[in-house]
Coordinates of C-alpha atoms in Angstrom, one line a residue:
Chain A
M1 CA -59.1 -57.7 -99.3
N2 CA -56.0 -57.0 -101.5
E3 CA -55.5 -58.7 -104.9
I4 CA -53.3 -61.5 -103.5
T5 CA -55.9 -62.4 -100.9
K6 CA -58.7 -62.3 -103.5
D7 CA -56.8 -64.5 -105.9
L8 CA -55.9 -67.1 -103.2
M9 CA -59.5 -67.1 -101.9
K10 CA -60.7 -67.8 -105.5
L11 CA -58.2 -70.6 -105.9
V12 CA -59.1 -72.3 -102.6
T13 CA -62.9 -71.7 -102.4
D14 CA -63.9 -70.7 -105.9
L15 CA -65.5 -67.6 -104.4
D16 CA -65.2 -64.2 -106.1
E17 CA -66.5 -62.3 -103.1
L18 CA -67.5 -62.9 -99.5
P19 CA -70.1 -65.7 -99.4
K20 CA -73.6 -65.6 -98.0
G21 CA -74.1 -67.4 -94.7
A22 CA -71.4 -68.3 -92.3
Y23 CA -67.7 -67.8 -93.0
N24 CA -64.4 -67.0 -91.4
I25 CA -61.5 -65.7 -93.6
R26 CA -58.1 -66.1 -92.0
E27 CA -55.2 -64.1 -93.5
D28 CA -51.6 -64.2 -92.3
S29 CA -52.6 -65.7 -88.9
K30 CA -55.5 -63.4 -88.2
S31 CA -59.3 -63.5 -88.7
V32 CA -60.0 -60.7 -91.2
A33 CA -63.6 -61.3 -91.9
R34 CA -66.3 -63.3 -90.1
Q35 CA -70.0 -63.9 -90.2
S36 CA -72.2 -66.3 -88.2
S37 CA -75.6 -67.4 -89.5
E38 CA -78.7 -68.4 -87.6
N39 CA -77.6 -72.0 -87.4
I40 CA -73.9 -71.8 -87.5
E41 CA -72.1 -69.8 -84.9
I42 CA -68.4 -69.0 -85.2
V43 CA -66.5 -67.8 -82.1
S44 CA -62.8 -67.1 -81.5
K45 CA -60.9 -69.4 -79.1
T46 CA -59.7 -67.7 -76.0
D47 CA -56.8 -69.9 -75.2
K48 CA -55.1 -70.2 -78.6
S49 CA -55.4 -69.0 -82.2
G50 CA -58.4 -70.4 -84.0
I51 CA -62.2 -70.7 -83.9
D52 CA -65.0 -72.9 -82.7
I53 CA -67.7 -73.6 -85.3
I54 CA -70.9 -74.6 -83.7
V55 CA -73.6 -76.1 -85.9
K56 CA -77.1 -76.3 -84.4
P57 CA -78.9 -79.6 -84.3
N58 CA -81.2 -80.2 -87.3
T59 CA -79.5 -77.6 -89.5
A60 CA -80.4 -78.4 -93.0
S61 CA -77.9 -78.2 -96.0
E62 CA -76.0 -75.2 -94.9
H63 CA -72.5 -74.1 -96.0
V64 CA -69.6 -72.6 -94.0
Y65 CA -66.5 -71.2 -95.5
I66 CA -63.2 -71.1 -93.5
P67 CA -60.3 -70.5 -95.9
A68 CA -56.9 -69.8 -94.5
L69 CA -54.6 -67.6 -96.6
V70 CA -51.0 -66.8 -96.3
T71 CA -50.1 -63.9 -98.6
C72 CA -46.3 -63.5 -98.1
G73 CA -43.1 -65.2 -97.2
G74 CA -41.8 -65.5 -93.6
I75 CA -45.1 -66.5 -92.0
T76 CA -45.6 -69.5 -89.7
D77 CA -49.3 -69.9 -89.1
L78 CA -50.7 -72.3 -86.6
V79 CA -54.5 -72.5 -86.1
Y80 CA -56.8 -74.7 -84.1
N81 CA -60.4 -75.0 -85.5
D82 CA -63.0 -77.2 -83.7
F83 CA -66.3 -78.1 -85.3
Y84 CA -69.2 -79.1 -83.1
I85 CA -71.9 -80.6 -85.4
G86 CA -75.3 -81.0 -83.7
E87 CA -77.6 -84.0 -84.0
N88 CA -79.2 -84.5 -87.4
A89 CA -77.4 -81.4 -88.8
D90 CA -76.2 -81.5 -92.4
V91 CA -73.4 -79.1 -93.3
T92 CA -70.8 -78.5 -96.0
V93 CA -67.5 -77.1 -94.8
I94 CA -65.4 -75.4 -97.5
A95 CA -61.9 -75.2 -95.9
G96 CA -58.5 -75.2 -97.5
C97 CA -55.4 -73.2 -97.5
G98 CA -53.6 -71.0 -100.0
V99 CA -50.0 -70.0 -99.4
S100 CA -48.4 -67.3 -101.6
T101 CA -44.7 -66.5 -101.1
G102 CA -44.5 -64.2 -104.1
D103 CA -40.9 -63.7 -105.2
S104 CA -39.7 -64.0 -101.6
C105 CA -36.9 -66.4 -100.6
D106 CA -38.5 -66.8 -97.2
G107 CA -40.8 -69.7 -96.9
S108 CA -44.2 -69.8 -95.3
Q109 CA -46.0 -72.5 -93.3
H110 CA -49.6 -73.2 -92.4
H111 CA -50.4 -75.8 -89.8
G112 CA -54.1 -76.3 -89.4
I113 CA -55.4 -78.6 -86.6
H114 CA -59.0 -79.4 -87.2
R115 CA -61.2 -81.4 -84.9
F116 CA -64.7 -82.6 -85.8
F117 CA -67.2 -83.8 -83.3
L118 CA -70.2 -85.2 -85.2
A119 CA -73.2 -85.9 -83.0
R120 CA -75.7 -88.6 -83.8
N121 CA -77.0 -88.8 -87.3
S122 CA -75.2 -85.7 -88.4
H123 CA -73.6 -85.3 -91.8
V124 CA -70.5 -83.3 -92.8
R125 CA -69.1 -82.8 -96.2
Y126 CA -65.6 -81.4 -95.8
V127 CA -64.0 -79.9 -98.9
E128 CA -60.4 -78.9 -98.6
K129 CA -58.1 -77.5 -101.3
H130 CA -54.4 -76.8 -100.8
I131 CA -52.4 -74.7 -103.1
G132 CA -49.1 -72.8 -103.2
V133 CA -48.2 -69.8 -105.4
G134 CA -45.0 -67.9 -105.9
E135 CA -41.9 -67.6 -108.0
G136 CA -39.3 -67.1 -105.2
T137 CA -37.3 -69.9 -103.6
G138 CA -39.2 -69.6 -100.3
K139 CA -40.7 -73.0 -99.4
R140 CA -44.5 -73.4 -99.1
V141 CA -45.4 -75.9 -96.4
I142 CA -48.9 -77.0 -95.5
D143 CA -49.3 -79.6 -92.7
P144 CA -53.0 -80.3 -91.9
E145 CA -54.1 -82.5 -89.0
T146 CA -57.7 -83.6 -88.9
V147 CA -59.2 -85.5 -86.0
V148 CA -62.8 -86.8 -86.4
E149 CA -65.0 -88.3 -83.7
Q150 CA -68.1 -89.8 -85.1
E151 CA -71.1 -90.6 -83.0
E152 CA -73.8 -93.2 -83.9
G153 CA -75.2 -92.9 -87.4
S154 CA -73.1 -89.9 -88.4
F155 CA -71.6 -89.6 -91.8
M156 CA -68.4 -87.7 -92.7
E157 CA -67.2 -87.1 -96.3
M158 CA -63.8 -85.6 -96.9
E159 CA -62.6 -84.4 -100.2
T160 CA -59.0 -83.2 -100.2
T161 CA -57.1 -81.8 -103.1
Q162 CA -53.6 -80.6 -103.5
I163 CA -52.8 -79.8 -107.1
K164 CA -49.8 -77.6 -107.1
G165 CA -47.3 -75.3 -105.5
V166 CA -47.0 -77.0 -102.1
D167 CA -43.4 -77.9 -101.5
S168 CA -43.9 -80.1 -98.5
T169 CA -47.0 -81.5 -96.8
V170 CA -47.6 -84.0 -94.0
R171 CA -51.3 -84.7 -93.8
V172 CA -52.5 -86.6 -90.8
T173 CA -56.1 -87.7 -90.5
K174 CA -57.4 -89.7 -87.5
A175 CA -61.0 -90.9 -87.0
T176 CA -62.9 -93.0 -84.6
L177 CA -66.3 -94.4 -85.5
K178 CA -69.2 -95.5 -83.4
E179 CA -72.3 -97.6 -84.3
N180 CA -73.4 -97.2 -87.9
A181 CA -71.0 -94.3 -88.5
K182 CA -69.7 -93.9 -92.0
L183 CA -66.5 -92.2 -93.3
I184 CA -65.5 -91.6 -96.9
I185 CA -62.2 -89.9 -97.7
K186 CA -61.2 -89.0 -101.2
E187 CA -57.7 -87.7 -101.7
K188 CA -56.3 -86.2 -104.9
L189 CA -52.7 -85.2 -105.0
I190 CA -50.3 -84.1 -107.7
T191 CA -46.7 -83.4 -106.7
H192 CA -43.9 -82.0 -109.0
G193 CA -40.4 -80.5 -108.8
Q194 CA -38.7 -81.6 -105.6
Q195 CA -42.0 -81.7 -103.6
I196 CA -42.6 -84.1 -100.7
A197 CA -46.1 -85.3 -99.7
I198 CA -46.8 -87.7 -96.8
T199 CA -50.4 -88.8 -96.1
N200 CA -51.2 -90.7 -92.9
F201 CA -54.7 -92.0 -92.2
E202 CA -55.6 -93.8 -89.0
V203 CA -59.1 -95.0 -88.6
D204 CA -60.6 -97.1 -85.7
M205 CA -63.9 -98.7 -86.2
D206 CA -65.3 -99.3 -82.7
G207 CA -69.0 -99.3 -83.4
E208 CA -71.1 -102.1 -85.0
N209 CA -71.8 -101.7 -88.7
S210 CA -69.4 -98.7 -89.0
S211 CA -67.6 -98.3 -92.3
V212 CA -64.7 -96.5 -93.9
N213 CA -63.7 -96.0 -97.5
L214 CA -60.4 -94.3 -98.3
I215 CA -59.7 -93.5 -101.9
S216 CA -56.4 -91.9 -102.7
R217 CA -55.4 -91.0 -106.3
S218 CA -52.1 -89.4 -106.9
V219 CA -49.6 -88.4 -109.5
A220 CA -45.9 -87.9 -108.7
R221 CA -44.0 -85.9 -111.4
D222 CA -40.4 -84.8 -111.8
Y223 CA -38.3 -85.6 -108.7
S224 CA -41.2 -85.5 -106.2
K225 CA -41.7 -88.1 -103.5
Q226 CA -45.0 -89.4 -102.0
T227 CA -45.7 -91.7 -99.1
F228 CA -49.2 -93.0 -98.4
I229 CA -49.7 -94.6 -95.0
S230 CA -53.0 -95.9 -93.8
K231 CA -53.9 -97.9 -90.7
I232 CA -57.4 -99.2 -90.5
T233 CA -58.5 -101.2 -87.5
G234 CA -61.7 -103.1 -87.2
N235 CA -62.7 -103.8 -83.6
T236 CA -66.2 -105.1 -84.2
R237 CA -68.6 -106.0 -87.0
C238 CA -67.5 -103.4 -89.6
M239 CA -66.4 -102.8 -93.1
G240 CA -63.2 -101.1 -94.2
H241 CA -61.8 -100.5 -97.6
S242 CA -58.7 -98.6 -98.7
E243 CA -57.5 -98.0 -102.2
C244 CA -54.4 -96.1 -103.2
D245 CA -53.6 -95.7 -106.9
A246 CA -50.6 -93.7 -108.0
I247 CA -49.2 -92.7 -111.3
I248 CA -45.5 -92.1 -111.4
M249 CA -43.8 -89.9 -114.1
D250 CA -40.3 -88.8 -114.7
H251 CA -38.3 -89.6 -111.6
G252 CA -41.1 -89.6 -109.1
V253 CA -41.1 -92.0 -106.2
V254 CA -44.2 -93.4 -104.5
S255 CA -44.5 -95.6 -101.5
A256 CA -47.7 -97.1 -100.2
V257 CA -47.8 -98.6 -96.7
P258 CA -51.3 -99.6 -95.7
K259 CA -52.0 -101.6 -92.6
I260 CA -55.3 -103.4 -92.0
T261 CA -56.0 -105.1 -88.7
A262 CA -59.0 -107.2 -87.9
N263 CA -59.5 -107.6 -84.1
S264 CA -62.9 -109.1 -84.6
V265 CA -64.2 -112.1 -86.6
D266 CA -66.9 -109.8 -88.0
A267 CA -64.5 -107.2 -89.4
T268 CA -64.1 -107.2 -93.1
L269 CA -61.1 -105.3 -94.4
I270 CA -59.8 -104.8 -97.9
H271 CA -56.9 -102.9 -99.2
E272 CA -55.7 -102.4 -102.7
A273 CA -52.8 -100.4 -104.0
A274 CA -51.4 -99.9 -107.4
I275 CA -48.4 -97.9 -108.5
G276 CA -47.3 -97.6 -112.1
K277 CA -46.8 -95.3 -115.1
I278 CA -49.4 -94.3 -117.7
A279 CA -50.1 -97.3 -119.9
G280 CA -48.6 -97.0 -123.3
D281 CA -51.7 -98.2 -125.1
Q282 CA -53.8 -95.4 -123.5
M283 CA -51.3 -92.8 -124.8
T284 CA -51.2 -94.3 -128.3
K285 CA -55.0 -94.3 -128.4
L286 CA -55.3 -90.6 -127.5
M287 CA -52.4 -89.7 -129.8
T288 CA -54.1 -91.5 -132.7
L289 CA -57.1 -89.2 -132.0
G290 CA -54.9 -86.2 -132.7
L291 CA -53.6 -85.2 -129.3
N292 CA -49.9 -84.6 -128.9
E293 CA -47.9 -86.4 -126.1
K294 CA -48.4 -83.7 -123.5
E295 CA -52.1 -83.3 -124.2
A296 CA -52.6 -87.0 -124.1
E297 CA -50.8 -87.2 -120.7
E298 CA -52.9 -84.4 -119.3
K299 CA -56.1 -86.0 -120.5
I300 CA -55.2 -89.3 -118.8
I301 CA -54.2 -87.6 -115.5
E302 CA -57.4 -85.6 -115.6
G303 CA -59.5 -88.8 -116.0
F304 CA -57.5 -90.6 -113.4
L305 CA -58.0 -87.9 -110.7
S306 CA -61.7 -87.2 -111.5
Chain B
M1 CA -34.4 -144.0 -87.4
N2 CA -36.9 -144.4 -84.5
E3 CA -40.6 -144.1 -84.9
I4 CA -40.9 -140.5 -83.9
T5 CA -38.3 -139.5 -86.5
K6 CA -40.0 -141.7 -89.1
D7 CA -43.4 -140.1 -88.4
L8 CA -42.0 -136.6 -88.5
M9 CA -40.2 -137.3 -91.7
K10 CA -43.4 -138.6 -93.3
L11 CA -45.3 -135.5 -92.2
V12 CA -42.7 -133.1 -93.5
T13 CA -41.6 -134.8 -96.7
D14 CA -44.2 -137.4 -97.5
L15 CA -41.4 -140.0 -97.5
D16 CA -41.8 -143.5 -95.9
E17 CA -38.1 -144.3 -96.3
L18 CA -34.9 -142.7 -97.3
P19 CA -35.2 -141.2 -100.8
K20 CA -33.2 -142.0 -103.9
G21 CA -30.7 -139.3 -104.9
A22 CA -29.4 -136.5 -102.7
Y23 CA -30.6 -136.0 -99.1
N24 CA -29.6 -134.9 -95.7
I25 CA -31.6 -135.8 -92.6
R26 CA -31.1 -133.6 -89.6
E27 CA -32.3 -134.9 -86.3
D28 CA -32.0 -133.1 -83.0
S29 CA -29.2 -130.8 -84.2
K30 CA -27.1 -133.5 -86.0
S31 CA -26.9 -134.9 -89.5
V32 CA -28.0 -138.5 -89.1
A33 CA -28.1 -139.6 -92.7
R34 CA -26.7 -138.1 -95.9
Q35 CA -26.2 -138.9 -99.5
S36 CA -24.8 -136.9 -102.4
S37 CA -25.7 -137.6 -106.0
E38 CA -23.7 -137.2 -109.2
N39 CA -25.0 -133.6 -109.6
I40 CA -25.8 -132.6 -106.1
E41 CA -23.0 -132.5 -103.5
I42 CA -23.8 -132.1 -99.8
V43 CA -20.9 -131.1 -97.5
S44 CA -20.8 -130.2 -93.8
K45 CA -19.9 -126.6 -93.0
T46 CA -16.7 -126.4 -91.0
D47 CA -17.3 -123.1 -89.2
K48 CA -20.9 -123.7 -88.0
S49 CA -23.7 -126.2 -87.9
G50 CA -25.2 -126.8 -91.3
I51 CA -24.5 -127.9 -94.8
D52 CA -23.6 -126.6 -98.3
I53 CA -25.7 -128.0 -101.1
I54 CA -23.9 -127.6 -104.4
V55 CA -25.9 -128.2 -107.5
K56 CA -23.8 -128.6 -110.7
P57 CA -24.6 -126.4 -113.8
N58 CA -27.1 -128.0 -116.2
T59 CA -28.5 -130.4 -113.6
A60 CA -31.9 -131.5 -115.0
S61 CA -35.0 -132.0 -112.8
E62 CA -33.3 -133.5 -109.7
H63 CA -34.6 -133.5 -106.2
V64 CA -32.8 -133.0 -102.9
Y65 CA -34.4 -133.7 -99.5
I66 CA -33.2 -131.8 -96.4
P67 CA -35.8 -132.2 -93.6
A68 CA -34.8 -131.1 -90.1
L69 CA -36.5 -133.0 -87.3
V70 CA -36.7 -132.3 -83.6
T71 CA -37.9 -135.3 -81.7
C72 CA -38.1 -134.2 -78.1
G73 CA -38.5 -131.2 -75.7
G74 CA -35.6 -129.0 -74.5
I75 CA -33.9 -128.7 -77.9
T76 CA -32.6 -125.5 -79.5
D77 CA -31.5 -126.2 -83.0
L78 CA -29.8 -123.6 -85.1
V79 CA -28.7 -124.5 -88.6
Y80 CA -27.2 -122.7 -91.6
N81 CA -27.8 -124.2 -95.0
D82 CA -26.4 -122.7 -98.2
F83 CA -27.6 -123.6 -101.6
Y84 CA -25.3 -122.9 -104.6
I85 CA -27.3 -123.5 -107.8
G86 CA -25.3 -123.8 -111.0
E87 CA -26.1 -122.2 -114.3
N88 CA -29.2 -123.7 -116.1
A89 CA -29.7 -126.2 -113.3
D90 CA -33.2 -127.2 -112.4
V91 CA -33.7 -128.6 -108.9
T92 CA -36.5 -129.2 -106.4
V93 CA -35.6 -128.8 -102.8
I94 CA -37.9 -130.5 -100.2
A95 CA -37.1 -128.9 -97.0
G96 CA -39.2 -128.3 -93.9
C97 CA -39.2 -128.9 -90.2
G98 CA -41.1 -131.1 -87.8
V99 CA -40.9 -130.5 -84.1
S100 CA -42.2 -133.1 -81.7
T101 CA -42.2 -132.3 -78.0
G102 CA -44.2 -135.4 -77.0
D103 CA -45.7 -134.9 -73.5
S104 CA -42.8 -132.8 -72.4
C105 CA -43.3 -129.5 -70.7
D106 CA -40.0 -128.3 -72.2
G107 CA -40.3 -126.4 -75.4
S108 CA -38.1 -126.9 -78.5
Q109 CA -37.0 -124.5 -81.2
H110 CA -35.7 -124.8 -84.7
H111 CA -34.0 -121.9 -86.4
G112 CA -33.1 -122.5 -90.0
I113 CA -31.1 -119.9 -91.9
H114 CA -31.2 -120.8 -95.6
R115 CA -29.3 -118.9 -98.3
F116 CA -29.9 -119.5 -102.0
F117 CA -27.5 -118.4 -104.7
L118 CA -29.1 -118.9 -108.1
A119 CA -26.8 -118.6 -111.0
R120 CA -28.0 -117.5 -114.5
N121 CA -31.0 -119.2 -115.8
S122 CA -31.3 -121.7 -113.0
H123 CA -34.6 -122.8 -111.5
V124 CA -35.4 -123.8 -108.0
R125 CA -38.6 -125.1 -106.6
Y126 CA -38.4 -124.9 -102.8
V127 CA -41.1 -126.8 -100.9
E128 CA -41.2 -126.3 -97.1
K129 CA -43.6 -127.8 -94.7
H130 CA -43.6 -126.9 -91.0
I131 CA -45.4 -128.9 -88.4
G132 CA -45.5 -129.4 -84.6
V133 CA -46.6 -132.4 -82.7
G134 CA -47.0 -133.1 -79.0
E135 CA -49.5 -133.2 -76.2
G136 CA -47.3 -131.5 -73.5
T137 CA -47.2 -127.9 -72.6
G138 CA -43.7 -127.4 -74.2
K139 CA -43.8 -124.7 -76.8
R140 CA -42.8 -125.6 -80.4
V141 CA -41.1 -122.7 -82.1
I142 CA -39.9 -122.6 -85.8
D143 CA -38.2 -119.5 -87.1
P144 CA -37.0 -119.8 -90.6
E145 CA -35.0 -117.2 -92.4
T146 CA -34.5 -117.5 -96.1
V147 CA -32.2 -115.2 -98.2
V148 CA -32.4 -115.5 -102.0
E149 CA -29.9 -114.0 -104.5
Q150 CA -31.1 -114.4 -108.0
E151 CA -28.8 -113.9 -111.0
E152 CA -30.0 -113.0 -114.5
G153 CA -32.9 -115.1 -115.8
S154 CA -33.2 -117.3 -112.7
F155 CA -36.5 -118.5 -111.4
M156 CA -37.3 -119.3 -107.8
E157 CA -40.6 -120.8 -106.6
M158 CA -41.2 -121.2 -102.9
E159 CA -44.2 -123.1 -101.5
T160 CA -44.4 -122.9 -97.7
T161 CA -47.0 -124.5 -95.6
Q162 CA -47.6 -124.4 -91.9
I163 CA -50.8 -126.3 -91.0
K164 CA -50.6 -127.1 -87.3
G165 CA -48.8 -127.5 -84.1
V166 CA -46.4 -124.6 -84.3
D167 CA -46.9 -122.3 -81.3
S168 CA -44.8 -119.5 -82.6
T169 CA -43.2 -118.7 -85.9
V170 CA -41.4 -115.7 -87.3
R171 CA -40.7 -116.2 -90.9
V172 CA -38.3 -113.9 -92.7
T173 CA -37.7 -114.1 -96.5
K174 CA -35.4 -111.7 -98.3
A175 CA -34.7 -111.7 -102.0
T176 CA -32.8 -109.6 -104.5
L177 CA -33.5 -110.0 -108.2
K178 CA -31.3 -109.3 -111.2
E179 CA -32.3 -108.9 -114.9
N180 CA -35.2 -111.2 -115.9
A181 CA -35.2 -113.0 -112.6
K182 CA -38.6 -114.2 -111.4
L183 CA -39.7 -115.1 -107.9
I184 CA -43.0 -116.7 -106.9
I185 CA -43.8 -117.3 -103.2
K186 CA -47.0 -119.1 -102.1
E187 CA -47.6 -119.2 -98.4
K188 CA -50.3 -121.3 -96.7
L189 CA -50.8 -120.9 -93.0
I190 CA -53.3 -122.0 -90.4
T191 CA -52.9 -121.0 -86.8
H192 CA -55.1 -122.1 -83.8
G193 CA -55.1 -122.0 -80.0
Q194 CA -52.9 -119.2 -78.8
Q195 CA -50.4 -119.5 -81.7
I196 CA -48.5 -116.5 -83.1
A197 CA -47.3 -116.3 -86.7
I198 CA -45.4 -113.4 -88.2
T199 CA -44.4 -113.4 -91.9
N200 CA -42.0 -110.8 -93.3
F201 CA -41.1 -110.6 -96.9
E202 CA -38.6 -108.2 -98.3
V203 CA -38.0 -108.2 -102.1
D204 CA -35.8 -105.8 -104.1
M205 CA -36.2 -105.8 -107.8
D206 CA -32.9 -104.4 -109.1
G207 CA -32.7 -105.9 -112.6
E208 CA -34.7 -105.0 -115.7
N209 CA -37.8 -107.1 -116.3
S210 CA -37.6 -108.9 -113.0
S211 CA -40.8 -109.9 -111.3
V212 CA -42.2 -111.1 -108.0
N213 CA -45.5 -112.5 -107.1
L214 CA -46.3 -113.1 -103.4
I215 CA -49.5 -115.0 -102.5
S216 CA -50.4 -115.5 -98.9
R217 CA -53.5 -117.4 -97.8
S218 CA -54.1 -117.9 -94.1
V219 CA -56.7 -118.9 -91.6
A220 CA -56.6 -117.6 -88.0
R221 CA -58.7 -119.8 -85.6
D222 CA -59.3 -119.6 -81.8
Y223 CA -57.2 -116.9 -80.2
S224 CA -54.3 -117.1 -82.6
K225 CA -52.6 -114.0 -84.0
Q226 CA -51.1 -113.4 -87.4
T227 CA -49.1 -110.5 -88.9
F228 CA -48.3 -110.4 -92.6
I229 CA -45.6 -107.8 -93.6
S230 CA -44.3 -107.4 -97.1
K231 CA -42.0 -104.8 -98.5
I232 CA -41.6 -104.8 -102.3
T233 CA -39.3 -102.3 -103.9
G234 CA -39.0 -101.7 -107.6
N235 CA -35.8 -100.0 -108.6
T236 CA -36.1 -100.4 -112.4
R237 CA -38.5 -101.7 -115.0
C238 CA -40.1 -104.5 -113.1
M239 CA -43.4 -106.0 -112.0
G240 CA -44.4 -106.7 -108.4
H241 CA -47.6 -108.2 -107.1
S242 CA -48.5 -109.1 -103.6
E243 CA -51.7 -110.6 -102.3
C244 CA -52.7 -111.5 -98.8
D245 CA -56.0 -113.1 -98.1
A246 CA -56.9 -114.1 -94.6
I247 CA -59.9 -115.8 -93.0
I248 CA -60.6 -115.1 -89.4
M249 CA -62.6 -117.4 -87.2
D250 CA -63.5 -117.4 -83.5
H251 CA -61.3 -114.7 -81.8
G252 CA -58.4 -114.7 -84.4
V253 CA -56.6 -111.5 -85.1
V254 CA -54.9 -110.7 -88.4
S255 CA -52.9 -107.7 -89.5
A256 CA -51.6 -107.1 -93.0
V257 CA -48.9 -104.5 -93.5
P258 CA -47.6 -104.4 -97.1
K259 CA -45.3 -101.7 -98.4
I260 CA -44.8 -101.1 -102.0
T261 CA -42.2 -98.6 -103.2
A262 CA -41.6 -97.6 -106.8
N263 CA -38.2 -95.9 -107.2
S264 CA -38.5 -96.1 -111.0
V265 CA -41.1 -94.8 -113.4
D266 CA -41.0 -98.2 -115.1
A267 CA -41.9 -100.1 -111.9
T268 CA -45.4 -101.5 -111.7
L269 CA -46.4 -102.6 -108.3
I270 CA -49.7 -103.9 -107.0
H271 CA -50.9 -105.0 -103.6
E272 CA -54.1 -106.5 -102.5
A273 CA -55.2 -107.6 -99.1
A274 CA -58.5 -108.9 -97.8
I275 CA -59.3 -110.0 -94.3
G276 CA -62.7 -111.4 -93.3
K277 CA -64.7 -114.3 -92.1
I278 CA -66.2 -117.1 -94.2
A279 CA -69.2 -115.7 -96.1
G280 CA -72.5 -116.8 -94.7
D281 CA -73.9 -117.7 -98.1
Q282 CA -71.1 -120.1 -98.8
M283 CA -71.8 -121.9 -95.6
T284 CA -75.6 -122.0 -96.3
K285 CA -74.9 -123.4 -99.8
L286 CA -72.8 -126.3 -98.5
M287 CA -75.1 -127.0 -95.6
T288 CA -78.0 -127.2 -98.0
L289 CA -76.0 -129.9 -99.8
G290 CA -76.0 -132.0 -96.6
L291 CA -72.8 -131.0 -94.8
N292 CA -72.9 -130.0 -91.2
E293 CA -71.5 -126.7 -90.0
K294 CA -68.0 -128.0 -89.2
E295 CA -67.7 -130.0 -92.5
A296 CA -68.9 -127.0 -94.5
E297 CA -66.2 -124.8 -92.7
E298 CA -63.5 -127.4 -93.5
K299 CA -64.5 -127.6 -97.1
I300 CA -64.4 -123.8 -97.5
I301 CA -61.0 -123.6 -95.8
E302 CA -59.6 -126.4 -97.9
G303 CA -60.7 -124.7 -101.1
F304 CA -59.4 -121.3 -99.9
L305 CA -55.9 -122.7 -99.2
S306 CA -55.6 -124.9 -102.3

């Protein structure tokens, strides 16, 4: 791995070197390093670019790393990754994408289409960090699409973070839940400059006692624009909650468009959204404690996103 | 006035006889009784069906009644009413529509397009009750459209109620607010049978320190369907709040689709929505106190809507 790749991998996965256990490192549209483990098998797709990640039933607390890195301008990367999670398996997937365009004026794009098939009583923790790096004018675009199919009693946790450097992102997440399936999604997003971020969740609760909890926290700085869309449908006895809190700064623009639909008398659905700037009294308090304006702002944002 | 008209007027306005002060009674697409007062002038439009209601500046605490009644099947009523509210005037408008189709198998429709122009520092309380009556198969349709333009410092309160008998309603309310203008909308809705109700609010806060508060409470019984849409946009320092609570019973279906957009760092926008059935413990409590199931349900709905 060259230095750019190493730096990007560190940013996305926190890894300094290749991890133990299962991993697949994708660099500029190619798999450059791969390892399967006893319980987690990674195989190339034969019909298109991407991999199948097959987790054996009853796998206990294993990790798999699948960062995708784009190290220069002028790249359009499209990848299909499918996850087959066996019954009772418990796995943490560290995904994410780093795009570096250096000082290039050519943009680069990464489109990752991930599908998760969670068998009965399996558990996935999915951690995804998106980041862009580069001083050139080349645009960095990351458009992830995640499709989740949850069988009875399965539990999916998604933690997605986009902190900086991504000029445009359209994030689509779709999930269908069967009996007793549970989905928690935590999204953290900061946009700045002229960036655009669109988030689109679509969750159908088809199984009795299924539940979903979507929590989005975002900060829109400078002239950036964010749109949060969520569509939660309860078709049976189920519980859905969605919450979208956004801080706007400078000339940021934020739109929240949730939709909740109860098709069953036993569906309980709640949505909350709040958009506003940092409260003046919070700033005053921190500045009284000796922080300057910028430090106080950073402190508040840090707390808000944590 | 015949008995049907009298009954409908009572249901819509609570009046047993013609009121004192200004009024216009519309029956089956025609004005059948009208009175202006010293401060409130009512004149027929010359280009289309409807009236202009002109309220003098500084009018203090007056009422104007403008019920629209449809007394039989086979009627399609379309009316345009414009309200010009003078500076510092304070007026209560009792509007509303009653549609009786008797035992007819022909439906009847009322479409009322109301425009309000509130001059500086004026105050309007707008009370609107919609009701349908009849045993026949004729559909009763009421589609109101209300457009509100609020000048600096004006205050509009809308209280709309649709309790029963309306088979289909599409309610559209649009408002634009200037400096320090304030808008409060309270909607109460019960649907039953196969009824359909769509509510669509669109509010633009263009003036500094303007505010809007939308509160919708609804109950969907039987096989009825409700959709609540709201679109609140803050373009400057302003405060917007929208809250949509719905109880579903039987096979009712409810959708809530709010959209809040902050185009200014000084806009504070909050939305809350909750859809669910009556909580079991509330029922148990009331039934322990001696109420039967139906009485307990009615009691809870009454409290919820009040």
